[in-house]
Coordinates of C-alpha atoms in Angstrom, one line a residue:
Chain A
X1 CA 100.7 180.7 131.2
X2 CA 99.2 177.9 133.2
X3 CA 95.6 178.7 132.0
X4 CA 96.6 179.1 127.8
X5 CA 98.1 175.6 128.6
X6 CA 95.0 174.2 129.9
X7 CA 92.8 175.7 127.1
X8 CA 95.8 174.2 124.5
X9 CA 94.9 171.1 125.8
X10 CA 91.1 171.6 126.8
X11 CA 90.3 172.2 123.0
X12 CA 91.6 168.9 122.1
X13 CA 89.3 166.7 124.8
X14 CA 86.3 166.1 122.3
X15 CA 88.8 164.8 119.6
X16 CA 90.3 162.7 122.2
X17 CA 86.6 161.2 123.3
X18 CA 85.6 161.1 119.1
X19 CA 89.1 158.5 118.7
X20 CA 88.1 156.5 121.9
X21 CA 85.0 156.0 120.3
X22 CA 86.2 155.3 117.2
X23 CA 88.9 152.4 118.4
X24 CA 85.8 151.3 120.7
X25 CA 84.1 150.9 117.5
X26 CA 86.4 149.2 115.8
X27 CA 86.9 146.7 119.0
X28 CA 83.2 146.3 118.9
X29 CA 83.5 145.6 115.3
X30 CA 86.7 143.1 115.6
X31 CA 84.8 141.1 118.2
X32 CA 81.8 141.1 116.6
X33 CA 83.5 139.6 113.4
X34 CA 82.7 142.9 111.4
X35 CA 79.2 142.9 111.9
X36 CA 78.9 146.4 112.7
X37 CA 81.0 147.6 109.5
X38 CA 78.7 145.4 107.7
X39 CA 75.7 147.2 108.7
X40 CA 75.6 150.6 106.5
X41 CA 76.7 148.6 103.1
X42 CA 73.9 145.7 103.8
X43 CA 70.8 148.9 104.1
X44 CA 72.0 151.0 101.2
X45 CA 72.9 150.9 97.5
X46 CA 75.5 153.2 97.2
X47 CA 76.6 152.3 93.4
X48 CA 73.3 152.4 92.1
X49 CA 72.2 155.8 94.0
X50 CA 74.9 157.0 92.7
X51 CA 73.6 156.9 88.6
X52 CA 73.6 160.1 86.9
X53 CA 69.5 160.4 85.8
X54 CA 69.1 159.7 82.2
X55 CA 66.8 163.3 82.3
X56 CA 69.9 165.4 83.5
X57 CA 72.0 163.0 80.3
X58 CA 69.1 163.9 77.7
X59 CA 69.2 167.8 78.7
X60 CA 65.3 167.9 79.3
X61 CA 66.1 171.7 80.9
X62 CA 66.7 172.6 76.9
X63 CA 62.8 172.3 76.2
X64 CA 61.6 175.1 78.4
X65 CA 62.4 177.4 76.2
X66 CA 60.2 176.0 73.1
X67 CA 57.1 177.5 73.2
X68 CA 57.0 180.3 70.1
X69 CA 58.8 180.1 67.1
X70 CA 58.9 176.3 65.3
X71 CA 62.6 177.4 64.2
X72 CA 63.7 177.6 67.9
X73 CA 60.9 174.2 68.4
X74 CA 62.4 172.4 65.8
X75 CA 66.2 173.5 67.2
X76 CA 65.3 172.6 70.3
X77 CA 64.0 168.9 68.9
X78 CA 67.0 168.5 67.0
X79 CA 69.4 169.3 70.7
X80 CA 67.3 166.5 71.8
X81 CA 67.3 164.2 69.2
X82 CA 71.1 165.5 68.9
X83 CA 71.8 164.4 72.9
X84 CA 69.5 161.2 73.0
X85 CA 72.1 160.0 69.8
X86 CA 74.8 161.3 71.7
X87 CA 73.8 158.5 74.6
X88 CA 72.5 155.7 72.5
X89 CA 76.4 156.3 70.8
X90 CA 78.0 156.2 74.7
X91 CA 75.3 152.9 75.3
X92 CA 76.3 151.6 71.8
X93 CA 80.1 151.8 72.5
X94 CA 80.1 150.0 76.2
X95 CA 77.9 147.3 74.2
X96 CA 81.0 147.3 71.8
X97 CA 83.7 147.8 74.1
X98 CA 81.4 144.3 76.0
X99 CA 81.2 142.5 73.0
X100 CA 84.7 142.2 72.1
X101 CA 85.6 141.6 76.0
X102 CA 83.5 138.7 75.6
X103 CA 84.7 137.6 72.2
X104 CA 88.3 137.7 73.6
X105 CA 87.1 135.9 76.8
X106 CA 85.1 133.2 74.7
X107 CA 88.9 132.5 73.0
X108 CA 90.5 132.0 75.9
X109 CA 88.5 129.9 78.4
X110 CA 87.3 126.6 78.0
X111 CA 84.4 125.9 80.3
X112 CA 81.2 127.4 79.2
X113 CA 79.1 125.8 82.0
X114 CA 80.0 128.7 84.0
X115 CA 78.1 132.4 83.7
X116 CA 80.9 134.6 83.7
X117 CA 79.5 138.5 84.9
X118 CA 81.1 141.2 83.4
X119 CA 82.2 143.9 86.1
X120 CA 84.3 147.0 85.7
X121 CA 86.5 148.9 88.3
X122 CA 85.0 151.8 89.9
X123 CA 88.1 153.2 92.3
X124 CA 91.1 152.3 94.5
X125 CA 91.0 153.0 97.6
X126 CA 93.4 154.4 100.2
X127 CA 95.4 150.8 100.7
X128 CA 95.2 149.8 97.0
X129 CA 92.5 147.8 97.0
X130 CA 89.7 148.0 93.7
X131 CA 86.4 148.9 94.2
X132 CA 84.3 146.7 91.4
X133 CA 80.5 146.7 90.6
X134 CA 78.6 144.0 91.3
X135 CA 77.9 142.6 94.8
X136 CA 75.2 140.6 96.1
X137 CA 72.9 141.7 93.9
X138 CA 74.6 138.8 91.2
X139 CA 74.9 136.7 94.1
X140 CA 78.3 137.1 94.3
X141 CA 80.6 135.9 97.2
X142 CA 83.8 136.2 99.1
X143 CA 86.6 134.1 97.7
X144 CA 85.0 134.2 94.1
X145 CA 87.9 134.5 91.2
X146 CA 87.7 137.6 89.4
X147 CA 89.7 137.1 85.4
X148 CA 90.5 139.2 82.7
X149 CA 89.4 138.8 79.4
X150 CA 92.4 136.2 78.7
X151 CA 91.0 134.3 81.4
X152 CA 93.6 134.9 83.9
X153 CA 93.4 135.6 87.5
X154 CA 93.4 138.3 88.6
X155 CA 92.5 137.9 92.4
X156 CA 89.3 137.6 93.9
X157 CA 86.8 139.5 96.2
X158 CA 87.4 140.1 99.5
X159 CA 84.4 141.8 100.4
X160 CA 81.2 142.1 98.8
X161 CA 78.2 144.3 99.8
X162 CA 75.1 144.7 97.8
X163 CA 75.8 146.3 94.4
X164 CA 79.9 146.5 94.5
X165 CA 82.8 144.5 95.8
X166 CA 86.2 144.8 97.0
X167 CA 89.1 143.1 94.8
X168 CA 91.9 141.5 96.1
X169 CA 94.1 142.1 93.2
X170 CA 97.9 141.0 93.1
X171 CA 98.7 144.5 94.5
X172 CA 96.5 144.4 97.9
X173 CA 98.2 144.6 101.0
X174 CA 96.2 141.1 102.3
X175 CA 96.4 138.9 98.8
X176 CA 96.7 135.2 99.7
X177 CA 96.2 132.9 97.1
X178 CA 97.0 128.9 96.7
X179 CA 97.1 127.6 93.2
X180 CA 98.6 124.8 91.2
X181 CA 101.2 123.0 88.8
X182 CA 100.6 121.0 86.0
X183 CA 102.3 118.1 88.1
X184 CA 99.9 119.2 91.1
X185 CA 102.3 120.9 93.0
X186 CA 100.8 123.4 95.5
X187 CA 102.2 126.9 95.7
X188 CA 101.4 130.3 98.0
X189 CA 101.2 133.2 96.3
X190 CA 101.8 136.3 98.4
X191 CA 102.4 140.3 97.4
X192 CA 104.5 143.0 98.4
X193 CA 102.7 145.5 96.4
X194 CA 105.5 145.3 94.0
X195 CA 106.1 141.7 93.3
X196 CA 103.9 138.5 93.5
X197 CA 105.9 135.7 96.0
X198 CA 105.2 132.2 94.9
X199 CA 106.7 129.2 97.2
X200 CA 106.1 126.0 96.7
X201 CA 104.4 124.0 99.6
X202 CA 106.0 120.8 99.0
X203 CA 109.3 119.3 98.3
X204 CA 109.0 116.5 95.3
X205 CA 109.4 119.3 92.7
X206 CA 112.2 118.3 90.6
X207 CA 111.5 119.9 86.8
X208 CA 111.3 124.0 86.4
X209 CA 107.7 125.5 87.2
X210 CA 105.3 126.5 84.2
X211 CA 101.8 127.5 83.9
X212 CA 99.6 127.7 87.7
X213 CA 96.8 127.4 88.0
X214 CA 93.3 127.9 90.6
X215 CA 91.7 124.6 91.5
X216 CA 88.6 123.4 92.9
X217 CA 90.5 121.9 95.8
X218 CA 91.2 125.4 97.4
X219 CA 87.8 125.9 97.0
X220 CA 87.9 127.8 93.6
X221 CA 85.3 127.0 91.3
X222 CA 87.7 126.1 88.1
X223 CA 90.5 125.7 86.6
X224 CA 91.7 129.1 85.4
X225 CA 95.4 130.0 84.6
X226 CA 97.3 132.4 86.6
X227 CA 100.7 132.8 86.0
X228 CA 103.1 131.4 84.2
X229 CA 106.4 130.5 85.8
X230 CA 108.6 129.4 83.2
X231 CA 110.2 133.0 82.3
X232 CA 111.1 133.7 85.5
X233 CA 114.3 132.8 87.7
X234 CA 113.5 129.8 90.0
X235 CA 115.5 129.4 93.4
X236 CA 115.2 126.2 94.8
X237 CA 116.2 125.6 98.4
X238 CA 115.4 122.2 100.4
X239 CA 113.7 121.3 97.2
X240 CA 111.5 124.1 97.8
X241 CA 110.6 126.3 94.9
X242 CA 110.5 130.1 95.2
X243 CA 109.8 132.4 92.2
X244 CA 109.4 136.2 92.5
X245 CA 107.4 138.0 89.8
X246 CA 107.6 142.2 89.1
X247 CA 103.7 143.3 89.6
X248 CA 103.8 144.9 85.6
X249 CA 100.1 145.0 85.1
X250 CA 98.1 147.5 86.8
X251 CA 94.2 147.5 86.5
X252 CA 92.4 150.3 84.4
X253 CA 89.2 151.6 84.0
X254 CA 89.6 150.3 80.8
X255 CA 90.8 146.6 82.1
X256 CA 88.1 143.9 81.4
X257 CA 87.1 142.0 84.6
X258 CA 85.2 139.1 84.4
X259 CA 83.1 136.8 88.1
X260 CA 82.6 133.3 87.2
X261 CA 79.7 131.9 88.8
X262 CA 78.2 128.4 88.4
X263 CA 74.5 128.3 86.9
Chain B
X1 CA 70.4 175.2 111.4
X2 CA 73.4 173.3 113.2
X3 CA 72.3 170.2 112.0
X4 CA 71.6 170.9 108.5
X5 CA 75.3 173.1 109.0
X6 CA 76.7 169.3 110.4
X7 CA 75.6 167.7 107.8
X8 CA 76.2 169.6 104.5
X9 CA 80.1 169.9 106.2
X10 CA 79.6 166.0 106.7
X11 CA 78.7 165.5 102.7
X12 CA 81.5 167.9 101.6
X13 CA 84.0 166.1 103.4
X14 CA 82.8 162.7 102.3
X15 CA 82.4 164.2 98.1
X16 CA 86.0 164.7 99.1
X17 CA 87.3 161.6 100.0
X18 CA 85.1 159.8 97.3
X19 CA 87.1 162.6 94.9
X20 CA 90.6 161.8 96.3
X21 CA 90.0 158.0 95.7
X22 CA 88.9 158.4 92.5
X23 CA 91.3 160.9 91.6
X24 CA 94.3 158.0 92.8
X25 CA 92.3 155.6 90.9
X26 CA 93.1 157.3 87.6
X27 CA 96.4 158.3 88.7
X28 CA 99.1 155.3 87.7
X29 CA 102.3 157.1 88.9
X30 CA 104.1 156.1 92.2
X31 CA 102.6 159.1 94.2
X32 CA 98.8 159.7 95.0
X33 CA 97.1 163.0 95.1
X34 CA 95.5 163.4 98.6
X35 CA 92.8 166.2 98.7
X36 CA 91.5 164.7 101.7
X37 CA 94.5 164.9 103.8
X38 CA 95.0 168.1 102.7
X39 CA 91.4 169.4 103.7
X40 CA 91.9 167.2 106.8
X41 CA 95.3 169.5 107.4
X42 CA 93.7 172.9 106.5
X43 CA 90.8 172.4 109.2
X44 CA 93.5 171.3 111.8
X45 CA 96.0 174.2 110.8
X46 CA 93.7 176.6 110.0
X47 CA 89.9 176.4 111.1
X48 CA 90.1 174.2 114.4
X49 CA 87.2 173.9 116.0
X50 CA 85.3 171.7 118.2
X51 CA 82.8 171.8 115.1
X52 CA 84.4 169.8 112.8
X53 CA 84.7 166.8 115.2
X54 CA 81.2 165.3 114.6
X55 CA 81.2 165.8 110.3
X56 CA 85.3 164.5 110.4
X57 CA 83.8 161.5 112.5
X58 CA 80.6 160.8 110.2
X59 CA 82.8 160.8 107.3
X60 CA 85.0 158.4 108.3
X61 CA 82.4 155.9 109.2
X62 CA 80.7 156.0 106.0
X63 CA 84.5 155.3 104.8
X64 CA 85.4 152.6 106.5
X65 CA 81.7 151.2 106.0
X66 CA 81.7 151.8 102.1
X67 CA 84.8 151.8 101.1
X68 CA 87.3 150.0 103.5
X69 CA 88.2 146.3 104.0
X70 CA 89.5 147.5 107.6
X71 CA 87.3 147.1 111.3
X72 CA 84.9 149.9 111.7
X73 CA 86.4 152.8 113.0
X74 CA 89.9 152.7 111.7
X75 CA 90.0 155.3 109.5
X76 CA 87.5 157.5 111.5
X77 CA 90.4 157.8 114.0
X78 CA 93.1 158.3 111.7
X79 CA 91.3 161.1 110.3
X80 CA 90.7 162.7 113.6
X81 CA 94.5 161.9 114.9
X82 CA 95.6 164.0 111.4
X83 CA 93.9 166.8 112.7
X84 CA 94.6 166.7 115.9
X85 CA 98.2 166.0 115.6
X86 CA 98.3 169.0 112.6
X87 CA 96.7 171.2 114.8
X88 CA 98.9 170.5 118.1
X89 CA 102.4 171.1 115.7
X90 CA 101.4 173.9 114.1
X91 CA 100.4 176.0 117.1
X92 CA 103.5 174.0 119.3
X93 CA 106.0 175.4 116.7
X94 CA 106.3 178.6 114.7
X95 CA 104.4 178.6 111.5
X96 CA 106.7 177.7 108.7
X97 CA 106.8 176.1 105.2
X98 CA 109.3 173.7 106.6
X99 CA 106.9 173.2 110.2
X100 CA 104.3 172.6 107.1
X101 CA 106.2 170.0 105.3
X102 CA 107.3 168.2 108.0
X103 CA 103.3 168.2 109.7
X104 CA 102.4 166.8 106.1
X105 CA 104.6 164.1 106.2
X106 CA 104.0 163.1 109.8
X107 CA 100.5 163.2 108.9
X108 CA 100.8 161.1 105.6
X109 CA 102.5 158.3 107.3
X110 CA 100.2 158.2 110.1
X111 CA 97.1 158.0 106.8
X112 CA 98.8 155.8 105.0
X113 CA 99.5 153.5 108.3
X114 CA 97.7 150.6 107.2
X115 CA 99.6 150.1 103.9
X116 CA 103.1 151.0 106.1
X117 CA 102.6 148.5 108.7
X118 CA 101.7 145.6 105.8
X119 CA 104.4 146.5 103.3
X120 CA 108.0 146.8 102.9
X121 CA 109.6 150.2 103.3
X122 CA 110.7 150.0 99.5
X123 CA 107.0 149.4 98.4
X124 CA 106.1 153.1 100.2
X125 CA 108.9 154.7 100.0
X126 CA 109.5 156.3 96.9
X127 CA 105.7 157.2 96.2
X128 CA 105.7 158.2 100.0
X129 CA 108.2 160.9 99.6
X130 CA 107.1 162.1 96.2
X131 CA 103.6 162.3 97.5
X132 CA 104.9 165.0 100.1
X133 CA 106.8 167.0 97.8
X134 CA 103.5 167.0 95.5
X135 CA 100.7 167.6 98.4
X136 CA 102.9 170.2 100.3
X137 CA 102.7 172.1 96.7
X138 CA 99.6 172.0 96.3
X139 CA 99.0 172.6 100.1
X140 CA 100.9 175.5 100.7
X141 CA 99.8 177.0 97.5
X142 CA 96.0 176.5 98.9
X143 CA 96.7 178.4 101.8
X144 CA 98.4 181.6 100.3
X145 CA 95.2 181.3 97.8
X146 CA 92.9 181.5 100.2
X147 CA 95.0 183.8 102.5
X148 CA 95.3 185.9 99.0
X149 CA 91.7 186.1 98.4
X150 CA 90.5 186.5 102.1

């Protein structure tokens, strides 16, 4: 009895060590201000790596069989020809589907000093944060403003490793964003995961809240709108303004993301 | 032959998780589908070993470097807790559908930790409990598949 206990708990001992090296890990990595989680994403490429090979998209394997007959040569040419339009047609619609996310972004923002890069979600991860492309390879950094193609914000990058980035989006667990009135009133804007929180800093506010927006003084590098107040029920309390919004708006694979960069 | 054994387990795991996350990402309900987790349970319910200790770990620390916002090693231990903690219920208790169930949604809270501890309980909630009606489904249905076929 006493031995089956000791092997119930024997077969556990490597786990044990594996976690006490994990959490010594992760205090390595907490005092070492995440240099160490840093590492891996800094060596490697993983988006990029991760391209399907244009060979395996054009079927190349198809031609091994064309050696006889010109009926099964000219078949075969015609599979290729038929699979080289069917990419140029996927190619030709993301230059569309670009196009007209640029159009619609050209109509809504004003400053065209700024380079805005076009990025696209690739996941969400296990504490609902997106996964977007583009990293340091566009010279991208922490803090940067990520919009949509209306030229609102969305959130901003939290992380960014070599070719992709991690979005703070109004659903993350750690979004913390600071923005302002038309009057220059500062507000925090916090999430739940379910609603946006947005309190107002001061207390000279005397007229209902519209349109916020990022500013250069919290270190954003425009002016870009981000939510309009107005709609929404306002409690005041010690002349402090406090507006909860319902998160509606998820993001897609289909949602339009846009980094503005200076030139 | 171990090594190249460690490491194809390692990849698998990791194709895995990158397919879990992916799968979520296209998911917009309120619950998530967590293949993962549910691998993560089989191995601790069904094939524990002291083998799976060194692939489970790898795995997790290409996930919290890639794909994590967390300190290195977070999730390396959570994965390795699930298991544990599966493994020690499931031979503690008498194995059940219900014992099953419950492990799942012990082990679900203790994966989904870091959005727990940040949010309010009516964030996680409702996706929380649908999630375990949905991955003890599909995990109890793996079982008697594989139980079937074996």
């Amino acid at each position: 009895m006493q031995n089956t206990q000791i092997v119930g708990i024997r077969k556990y001992v490597v786990y044990f060590l594996f976690i006490f090296l994990s959490g010594l890990l992760s205090a390595v990595d907490y005092f070492s201000n995440k240099t160490l989680s840093n590492f891996i994403p800094k060596q490697v490429n993983l988006i990029s790596n991760f391209q399907i090979p244009d060979r395996l998209l054009q079927n190349e394997f198809s031609s091994l069989s064309s050696s006889r007959a010109d009926l099964v040569a000219e078949n075969i040419r015609l599979k290729e020809e038929l699979s080289n339009l069917r990419v140029l047609y996927v190619e030709n619609q993301e230059l569309q589907d670009n196009i007209e996310s640029y159009d619609l972004l050209i109509k809504n923002i004003s400053d065209f000093e700024l380079t805005y890069y076009a990025t696209s979600l690739i996941l969400k991860n296990s504490t609902d944060e997106y996964l977007i492309s583009g990293g340091r390879d566009y010279n991208f950094e922490p803090g940067d403003l990520v919009i949509n193609e209306k030229g609102y914000v969305v959130g901003y990058l939290g992380e960014v490793f070599n070719d992709y980035s991690i979005l703070e989006s109004f659903n993350s667990t750690t979004f913390n964003f600071r923005a302002l009135d038309k009057d220059n009133n500062i507000f925090e804007v916090n999430s739940n995961g379910k609603e946006l929180i947005f309190s107002s800093l001061e207390s000279t506010l005397n007229s209902k809240v519209g349109m916020l927006y990022s500013d250069i003084t919290f270190g954003h590098l425009n002016k870009f709108p981000l939510f309009d107040l107005e709609p929404y029920e306002q409690t005041e309390l010690n002349n402090k303004i406090t507006v909860i919004v319902p998160i509606e708006e998820m993001l897609t694979f289909q949602s339009k993301l846009f980094i503005p960069k200076s030139k | 032959m171990k090594v190249i054994r460690l490491i194809s387990l390692s990849t698998f795991l990791f194709i895995i998780c990158l397919f879990e996350n992916y799968l979520n990402t296209f998911i917009s309900l309120d619950f998530g589908v967590y293949l993962f987790l549910i691998s993560l349970l089989y191995i601790g319910t069904e094939l524990f070993n002291q083998n799976f200790v060194i692939p489970i770990f790898l795995t997790g620390i290409l996930y919290d470097s890639f794909f994590s916002t967390y300190y290195l090693g977070l999730y390396t231990s959570i994965f390795l807790v699930v298991v544990v903690l599966s493994n020690f219920l499931v031979t503690r208790y008498r194995r059940s559908n219900v014992i099953y169930i419950t492990t799942f949604s012990i082990c679900l809270l203790i994966y989904k930790i870091p959005i727990i501890l940040e949010f309010d309980l009516d964030y996680w909630l409702t996706g929380y409990i649908t999630s375990i009606i949905v991955n003890s489904l599909i995990f109890i249905s793996l079982k008697r598949a594989l139980r079937n076929n074996v």
